[in-house]
Amino acid sequence: FPVTIVLGVSFIAVAPEYEFIHALMQPEQMDEVQAYISLSKNRSERERMADVKRITGVFTGSYVIHPFTGKEVPVWVADYVLAGYGTGAVMGVPAHDSRDFAFARFFGLPVLPVVQAPETHNWEAESYDAKEGRLINSDFLNGFQVKQAIKKAIDHIEQKGFGKGKTNYRLRDAIFGRQRYWGVS
């Protein structure tokens, strides 16, 4: 799913503990970013995960280049991103993730839908998190169903030479599956 929504990215968010945070801080934002990092250190990861109503973050002053569109995407520090989960950096796709949606609305960042929602969906009130549908606003992926678009996007990325398709398995999924098979005691 993430590879198909990459065209809906409107910001990048990194954890306050992100290992390359100092390289991202621009001089005009340095004081504000360092103050935010200090403030975030007072909250545990558990608190940060549980507190979904509190929205905080600060712009680093840096941008990354979107691999498909070539447009600049702003990089933010946000405490809802955890350094211990994945790389500590996430692409913000507010139209299709509720935490990204809340962050984008709070900071006035764009919300670009890339999976068509039912006509009754209210884009002003919430994200559309369903993993099925037809792609829109997605350049060469427009009109494809999500599953078809995943394959096409991976092929495109491999042809351009800036990535390779890969399947990830998570240990917690394997443990849960085993418990279901043998029964949880």
PDB file of C-alpha atoms in Angstrom:
ATOM      1  CA  PHE A   1       0.000   0.000   0.000  1.00  0.00           C
ATOM      2  CA  PRO A   2       2.608   2.692   0.882  1.00  0.00           C
ATOM      3  CA  VAL A   3       4.223   2.622  -2.560  1.00  0.00           C
ATOM      4  CA  THR A   4       0.900   3.516  -4.180  1.00  0.00           C
ATOM      5  CA  ILE A   5       0.257   6.487  -1.902  1.00  0.00           C
ATOM      6  CA  VAL A   6       3.704   8.025  -2.319  1.00  0.00           C
ATOM      7  CA  LEU A   7       2.178  10.569  -4.701  1.00  0.00           C
ATOM      8  CA  GLY A   8       0.033  11.822  -1.791  1.00  0.00           C
ATOM      9  CA  VAL A   9       3.041  12.782   0.357  1.00  0.00           C
ATOM     10  CA  SER A  10       2.851  16.392   1.520  1.00  0.00           C
ATOM     11  CA  PHE A  11       5.494  16.300   4.288  1.00  0.00           C
ATOM     12  CA  ILE A  12       8.148  14.117   5.878  1.00  0.00           C
ATOM     13  CA  ALA A  13       8.154  13.725   9.661  1.00  0.00           C
ATOM     14  CA  VAL A  14      11.122  12.527  11.691  1.00  0.00           C
ATOM     15  CA  ALA A  15      11.358  11.514  15.331  1.00  0.00           C
ATOM     16  CA  PRO A  16      12.973  13.980  17.754  1.00  0.00           C
ATOM     17  CA  GLU A  17      15.674  11.312  18.329  1.00  0.00           C
ATOM     18  CA  TYR A  18      16.285  10.814  14.591  1.00  0.00           C
ATOM     19  CA  GLU A  19      20.010  10.190  14.113  1.00  0.00           C
ATOM     20  CA  PHE A  20      20.401  12.708  11.255  1.00  0.00           C
ATOM     21  CA  ILE A  21      18.286  15.471  12.795  1.00  0.00           C
ATOM     22  CA  HIS A  22      21.225  17.882  13.118  1.00  0.00           C
ATOM     23  CA  ALA A  23      21.946  17.606   9.388  1.00  0.00           C
ATOM     24  CA  LEU A  24      18.322  18.567   8.665  1.00  0.00           C
ATOM     25  CA  MET A  25      18.209  21.664  10.871  1.00  0.00           C
ATOM     26  CA  GLN A  26      18.644  24.862   8.899  1.00  0.00           C
ATOM     27  CA  PRO A  27      20.322  27.746  10.796  1.00  0.00           C
ATOM     28  CA  GLU A  28      17.146  29.857  10.944  1.00  0.00           C
ATOM     29  CA  GLN A  29      15.223  26.946  12.524  1.00  0.00           C
ATOM     30  CA  MET A  30      17.973  25.536  14.774  1.00  0.00           C
ATOM     31  CA  ASP A  31      16.882  27.140  18.065  1.00  0.00           C
ATOM     32  CA  GLU A  32      13.244  26.157  17.586  1.00  0.00           C
ATOM     33  CA  VAL A  33      14.107  22.563  16.596  1.00  0.00           C
ATOM     34  CA  GLN A  34      16.540  22.109  19.501  1.00  0.00           C
ATOM     35  CA  ALA A  35      13.959  23.475  21.963  1.00  0.00           C
ATOM     36  CA  TYR A  36      11.372  21.049  20.569  1.00  0.00           C
ATOM     37  CA  ILE A  37      13.782  18.111  20.863  1.00  0.00           C
ATOM     38  CA  SER A  38      14.513  19.023  24.496  1.00  0.00           C
ATOM     39  CA  LEU A  39      10.808  19.244  25.256  1.00  0.00           C
ATOM     40  CA  SER A  40      10.104  15.901  23.575  1.00  0.00           C
ATOM     41  CA  LYS A  41      12.735  14.116  25.660  1.00  0.00           C
ATOM     42  CA  ASN A  42      10.473  14.625  28.681  1.00  0.00           C
ATOM     43  CA  ARG A  43       7.856  12.261  27.205  1.00  0.00           C
ATOM     44  CA  SER A  44       8.243   8.493  26.924  1.00  0.00           C
ATOM     45  CA  GLU A  45       7.516   6.621  23.699  1.00  0.00           C
ATOM     46  CA  ARG A  46       4.477   5.087  25.409  1.00  0.00           C
ATOM     47  CA  GLU A  47       3.114   8.540  26.226  1.00  0.00           C
ATOM     48  CA  ARG A  48       3.772   9.751  22.704  1.00  0.00           C
ATOM     49  CA  MET A  49       1.985   6.746  21.177  1.00  0.00           C
ATOM     50  CA  ALA A  50      -1.028   7.018  23.489  1.00  0.00           C
ATOM     51  CA  ASP A  51      -1.525  10.781  23.273  1.00  0.00           C
ATOM     52  CA  VAL A  52      -3.175  11.082  19.858  1.00  0.00           C
ATOM     53  CA  LYS A  53      -5.026  14.323  20.674  1.00  0.00           C
ATOM     54  CA  ARG A  54      -1.893  16.373  21.348  1.00  0.00           C
ATOM     55  CA  ILE A  55      -0.356  17.536  18.068  1.00  0.00           C
ATOM     56  CA  THR A  56       3.134  18.978  18.181  1.00  0.00           C
ATOM     57  CA  GLY A  57       5.920  19.491  15.701  1.00  0.00           C
ATOM     58  CA  VAL A  58       8.332  21.974  14.216  1.00  0.00           C
ATOM     59  CA  PHE A  59       9.608  22.611  10.700  1.00  0.00           C
ATOM     60  CA  THR A  60      13.336  21.885  10.261  1.00  0.00           C
ATOM     61  CA  GLY A  61      13.774  24.343   7.400  1.00  0.00           C
ATOM     62  CA  SER A  62      14.803  21.473   5.104  1.00  0.00           C
ATOM     63  CA  TYR A  63      13.132  19.884   2.122  1.00  0.00           C
ATOM     64  CA  VAL A  64      13.527  16.574   0.325  1.00  0.00           C
ATOM     65  CA  ILE A  65      12.818  16.040  -3.361  1.00  0.00           C
ATOM     66  CA  HIS A  66       9.805  13.875  -4.156  1.00  0.00           C
ATOM     67  CA  PRO A  67      11.106  10.955  -6.259  1.00  0.00           C
ATOM     68  CA  PHE A  68       8.146  10.937  -8.684  1.00  0.00           C
ATOM     69  CA  THR A  69       7.159  14.598  -8.955  1.00  0.00           C
ATOM     70  CA  GLY A  70      10.489  16.341  -8.343  1.00  0.00           C
ATOM     71  CA  LYS A  71       8.720  18.797  -5.995  1.00  0.00           C
ATOM     72  CA  GLU A  72      10.140  19.921  -2.657  1.00  0.00           C
ATOM     73  CA  VAL A  73       8.564  18.238   0.391  1.00  0.00           C
ATOM     74  CA  PRO A  74       9.075  19.913   3.808  1.00  0.00           C
ATOM     75  CA  VAL A  75      10.751  17.968   6.631  1.00  0.00           C
ATOM     76  CA  TRP A  76       9.237  18.314  10.114  1.00  0.00           C
ATOM     77  CA  VAL A  77      10.166  16.965  13.539  1.00  0.00           C
ATOM     78  CA  ALA A  78       7.120  15.402  15.192  1.00  0.00           C
ATOM     79  CA  ASP A  79       6.907  13.426  18.406  1.00  0.00           C
ATOM     80  CA  TYR A  80       4.264  11.065  17.023  1.00  0.00           C
ATOM     81  CA  VAL A  81       7.101   9.535  14.978  1.00  0.00           C
ATOM     82  CA  LEU A  82       9.143   7.051  17.004  1.00  0.00           C
ATOM     83  CA  ALA A  83      12.860   6.477  16.422  1.00  0.00           C
ATOM     84  CA  GLY A  84      12.545   2.794  17.373  1.00  0.00           C
ATOM     85  CA  TYR A  85       9.913   2.049  14.721  1.00  0.00           C
ATOM     86  CA  GLY A  86      11.413   1.593  11.276  1.00  0.00           C
ATOM     87  CA  THR A  87      13.890   4.315  10.384  1.00  0.00           C
ATOM     88  CA  GLY A  88      12.467   7.064  12.598  1.00  0.00           C
ATOM     89  CA  ALA A  89      11.246   8.945   9.529  1.00  0.00           C
ATOM     90  CA  VAL A  90       7.838   8.667   7.871  1.00  0.00           C
ATOM     91  CA  MET A  91       6.277  10.092   4.757  1.00  0.00           C
ATOM     92  CA  GLY A  92       3.226  12.133   5.690  1.00  0.00           C
ATOM     93  CA  VAL A  93       0.238  11.112   3.596  1.00  0.00           C
ATOM     94  CA  PRO A  94      -2.548  12.994   5.374  1.00  0.00           C
ATOM     95  CA  ALA A  95      -5.360  11.966   3.046  1.00  0.00           C
ATOM     96  CA  HIS A  96      -4.877   8.317   3.978  1.00  0.00           C
ATOM     97  CA  ASP A  97      -3.547   8.216   7.561  1.00  0.00           C
ATOM     98  CA  SER A  98      -5.399   9.630  10.554  1.00  0.00           C
ATOM     99  CA  ARG A  99      -2.320  10.842  12.496  1.00  0.00           C
ATOM    100  CA  ASP A 100      -0.826  12.434   9.383  1.00  0.00           C
ATOM    101  CA  PHE A 101      -4.233  14.020   8.695  1.00  0.00           C
ATOM    102  CA  ALA A 102      -4.418  15.575  12.167  1.00  0.00           C
ATOM    103  CA  PHE A 103      -0.828  16.839  11.860  1.00  0.00           C
ATOM    104  CA  ALA A 104      -1.415  18.338   8.402  1.00  0.00           C
ATOM    105  CA  ARG A 105      -4.660  20.052   9.419  1.00  0.00           C
ATOM    106  CA  PHE A 106      -3.053  21.481  12.568  1.00  0.00           C
ATOM    107  CA  PHE A 107      -0.080  22.927  10.656  1.00  0.00           C
ATOM    108  CA  GLY A 108      -1.956  23.872   7.462  1.00  0.00           C
ATOM    109  CA  LEU A 109      -0.191  21.359   5.220  1.00  0.00           C
ATOM    110  CA  PRO A 110      -1.803  20.079   1.998  1.00  0.00           C
ATOM    111  CA  VAL A 111      -4.036  16.990   1.999  1.00  0.00           C
ATOM    112  CA  LEU A 112      -3.936  15.314  -1.417  1.00  0.00           C
ATOM    113  CA  PRO A 113      -6.233  12.291  -1.855  1.00  0.00           C
ATOM    114  CA  VAL A 114      -4.750   9.558  -4.051  1.00  0.00           C
ATOM    115  CA  VAL A 115      -7.257   6.760  -3.384  1.00  0.00           C
ATOM    116  CA  GLN A 116     -10.807   7.606  -4.407  1.00  0.00           C
ATOM    117  CA  ALA A 117     -13.177   7.646  -1.453  1.00  0.00           C
ATOM    118  CA  PRO A 118     -16.945   7.178  -1.612  1.00  0.00           C
ATOM    119  CA  GLU A 119     -18.882  10.355  -2.439  1.00  0.00           C
ATOM    120  CA  THR A 120     -20.154  10.464   1.142  1.00  0.00           C
ATOM    121  CA  HIS A 121     -16.637  10.796   2.588  1.00  0.00           C
ATOM    122  CA  ASN A 122     -15.908  14.183   4.197  1.00  0.00           C
ATOM    123  CA  TRP A 123     -12.292  15.141   3.383  1.00  0.00           C
ATOM    124  CA  GLU A 124     -12.515  18.137   5.718  1.00  0.00           C
ATOM    125  CA  ALA A 125     -13.214  15.925   8.728  1.00  0.00           C
ATOM    126  CA  GLU A 126     -11.084  12.796   8.333  1.00  0.00           C
ATOM    127  CA  SER A 127      -8.646  10.773   6.279  1.00  0.00           C
ATOM    128  CA  TYR A 128      -9.732   7.886   4.076  1.00  0.00           C
ATOM    129  CA  ASP A 129      -7.707   4.943   5.408  1.00  0.00           C
ATOM    130  CA  ALA A 130      -9.199   2.098   3.344  1.00  0.00           C
ATOM    131  CA  LYS A 131      -6.621   0.037   1.486  1.00  0.00           C
ATOM    132  CA  GLU A 132      -8.867  -0.495  -1.533  1.00  0.00           C
ATOM    133  CA  GLY A 133     -10.054   1.709  -4.326  1.00  0.00           C
ATOM    134  CA  ARG A 134      -9.090   3.383  -7.564  1.00  0.00           C
ATOM    135  CA  LEU A 135      -6.118   5.758  -7.628  1.00  0.00           C
ATOM    136  CA  ILE A 136      -6.611   9.443  -8.425  1.00  0.00           C
ATOM    137  CA  ASN A 137      -4.170  12.397  -8.500  1.00  0.00           C
ATOM    138  CA  SER A 138      -1.453   9.804  -9.115  1.00  0.00           C
ATOM    139  CA  ASP A 139       0.035  10.554 -12.520  1.00  0.00           C
ATOM    140  CA  PHE A 140       0.888   7.250 -14.230  1.00  0.00           C
ATOM    141  CA  LEU A 141      -1.090   5.247 -11.623  1.00  0.00           C
ATOM    142  CA  ASN A 142      -4.439   7.026 -12.187  1.00  0.00           C
ATOM    143  CA  GLY A 143      -7.339   4.632 -12.680  1.00  0.00           C
ATOM    144  CA  PHE A 144      -5.601   1.518 -11.332  1.00  0.00           C
ATOM    145  CA  GLN A 145      -6.925  -0.398  -8.342  1.00  0.00           C
ATOM    146  CA  VAL A 146      -4.554  -0.276  -5.346  1.00  0.00           C
ATOM    147  CA  LYS A 147      -3.284  -3.864  -5.828  1.00  0.00           C
ATOM    148  CA  GLN A 148      -2.571  -3.269  -9.526  1.00  0.00           C
ATOM    149  CA  ALA A 149      -0.945   0.078  -8.781  1.00  0.00           C
ATOM    150  CA  ILE A 150       1.447  -1.455  -6.248  1.00  0.00           C
ATOM    151  CA  LYS A 151       2.955  -3.704  -8.918  1.00  0.00           C
ATOM    152  CA  LYS A 152       3.092  -0.889 -11.479  1.00  0.00           C
ATOM    153  CA  ALA A 153       4.717   1.519  -9.003  1.00  0.00           C
ATOM    154  CA  ILE A 154       7.348  -1.037  -7.958  1.00  0.00           C
ATOM    155  CA  ASP A 155       8.150  -1.723 -11.618  1.00  0.00           C
ATOM    156  CA  HIS A 156       8.473   2.029 -12.232  1.00  0.00           C
ATOM    157  CA  ILE A 157      10.777   2.475  -9.222  1.00  0.00           C
ATOM    158  CA  GLU A 158      12.977  -0.429 -10.305  1.00  0.00           C
ATOM    159  CA  GLN A 159      13.149   0.849 -13.904  1.00  0.00           C
ATOM    160  CA  LYS A 160      14.185   4.310 -12.704  1.00  0.00           C
ATOM    161  CA  GLY A 161      16.832   2.689 -10.492  1.00  0.00           C
ATOM    162  CA  PHE A 162      15.948   4.365  -7.192  1.00  0.00           C
ATOM    163  CA  GLY A 163      14.539   1.348  -5.364  1.00  0.00           C
ATOM    164  CA  LYS A 164      13.794  -2.351  -5.425  1.00  0.00           C
ATOM    165  CA  GLY A 165      10.690  -4.333  -4.478  1.00  0.00           C
ATOM    166  CA  LYS A 166      10.947  -6.325  -1.256  1.00  0.00           C
ATOM    167  CA  THR A 167       8.639  -8.309   1.023  1.00  0.00           C
ATOM    168  CA  ASN A 168       8.924  -7.643   4.767  1.00  0.00           C
ATOM    169  CA  TYR A 169       7.697 -10.016   7.440  1.00  0.00           C
ATOM    170  CA  ARG A 170       7.137  -8.862  10.979  1.00  0.00           C
ATOM    171  CA  LEU A 171       7.912 -11.192  13.841  1.00  0.00           C
ATOM    172  CA  ARG A 172       4.846 -10.144  15.794  1.00  0.00           C
ATOM    173  CA  ASP A 173       2.667 -11.285  12.875  1.00  0.00           C
ATOM    174  CA  ALA A 174       4.344 -14.704  12.924  1.00  0.00           C
ATOM    175  CA  ILE A 175       3.898 -15.041  16.688  1.00  0.00           C
ATOM    176  CA  PHE A 176       0.238 -14.048  16.497  1.00  0.00           C
ATOM    177  CA  GLY A 177      -0.354 -16.540  13.660  1.00  0.00           C
ATOM    178  CA  ARG A 178       1.300 -19.317  15.640  1.00  0.00           C
ATOM    179  CA  GLN A 179      -0.807 -18.519  18.713  1.00  0.00           C
ATOM    180  CA  ARG A 180      -3.958 -18.634  16.611  1.00  0.00           C
ATOM    181  CA  TYR A 181      -2.910 -21.992  15.112  1.00  0.00           C
ATOM    182  CA  TRP A 182      -1.999 -23.698  18.391  1.00  0.00           C
ATOM    183  CA  GLY A 183      -4.366 -21.770  20.615  1.00  0.00           C
ATOM    184  CA  VAL A 184      -3.398 -19.143  23.150  1.00  0.00           C
ATOM    185  CA  SER A 185      -2.830 -20.577  26.618  1.00  0.00           C
TER     186      SER A 185
END
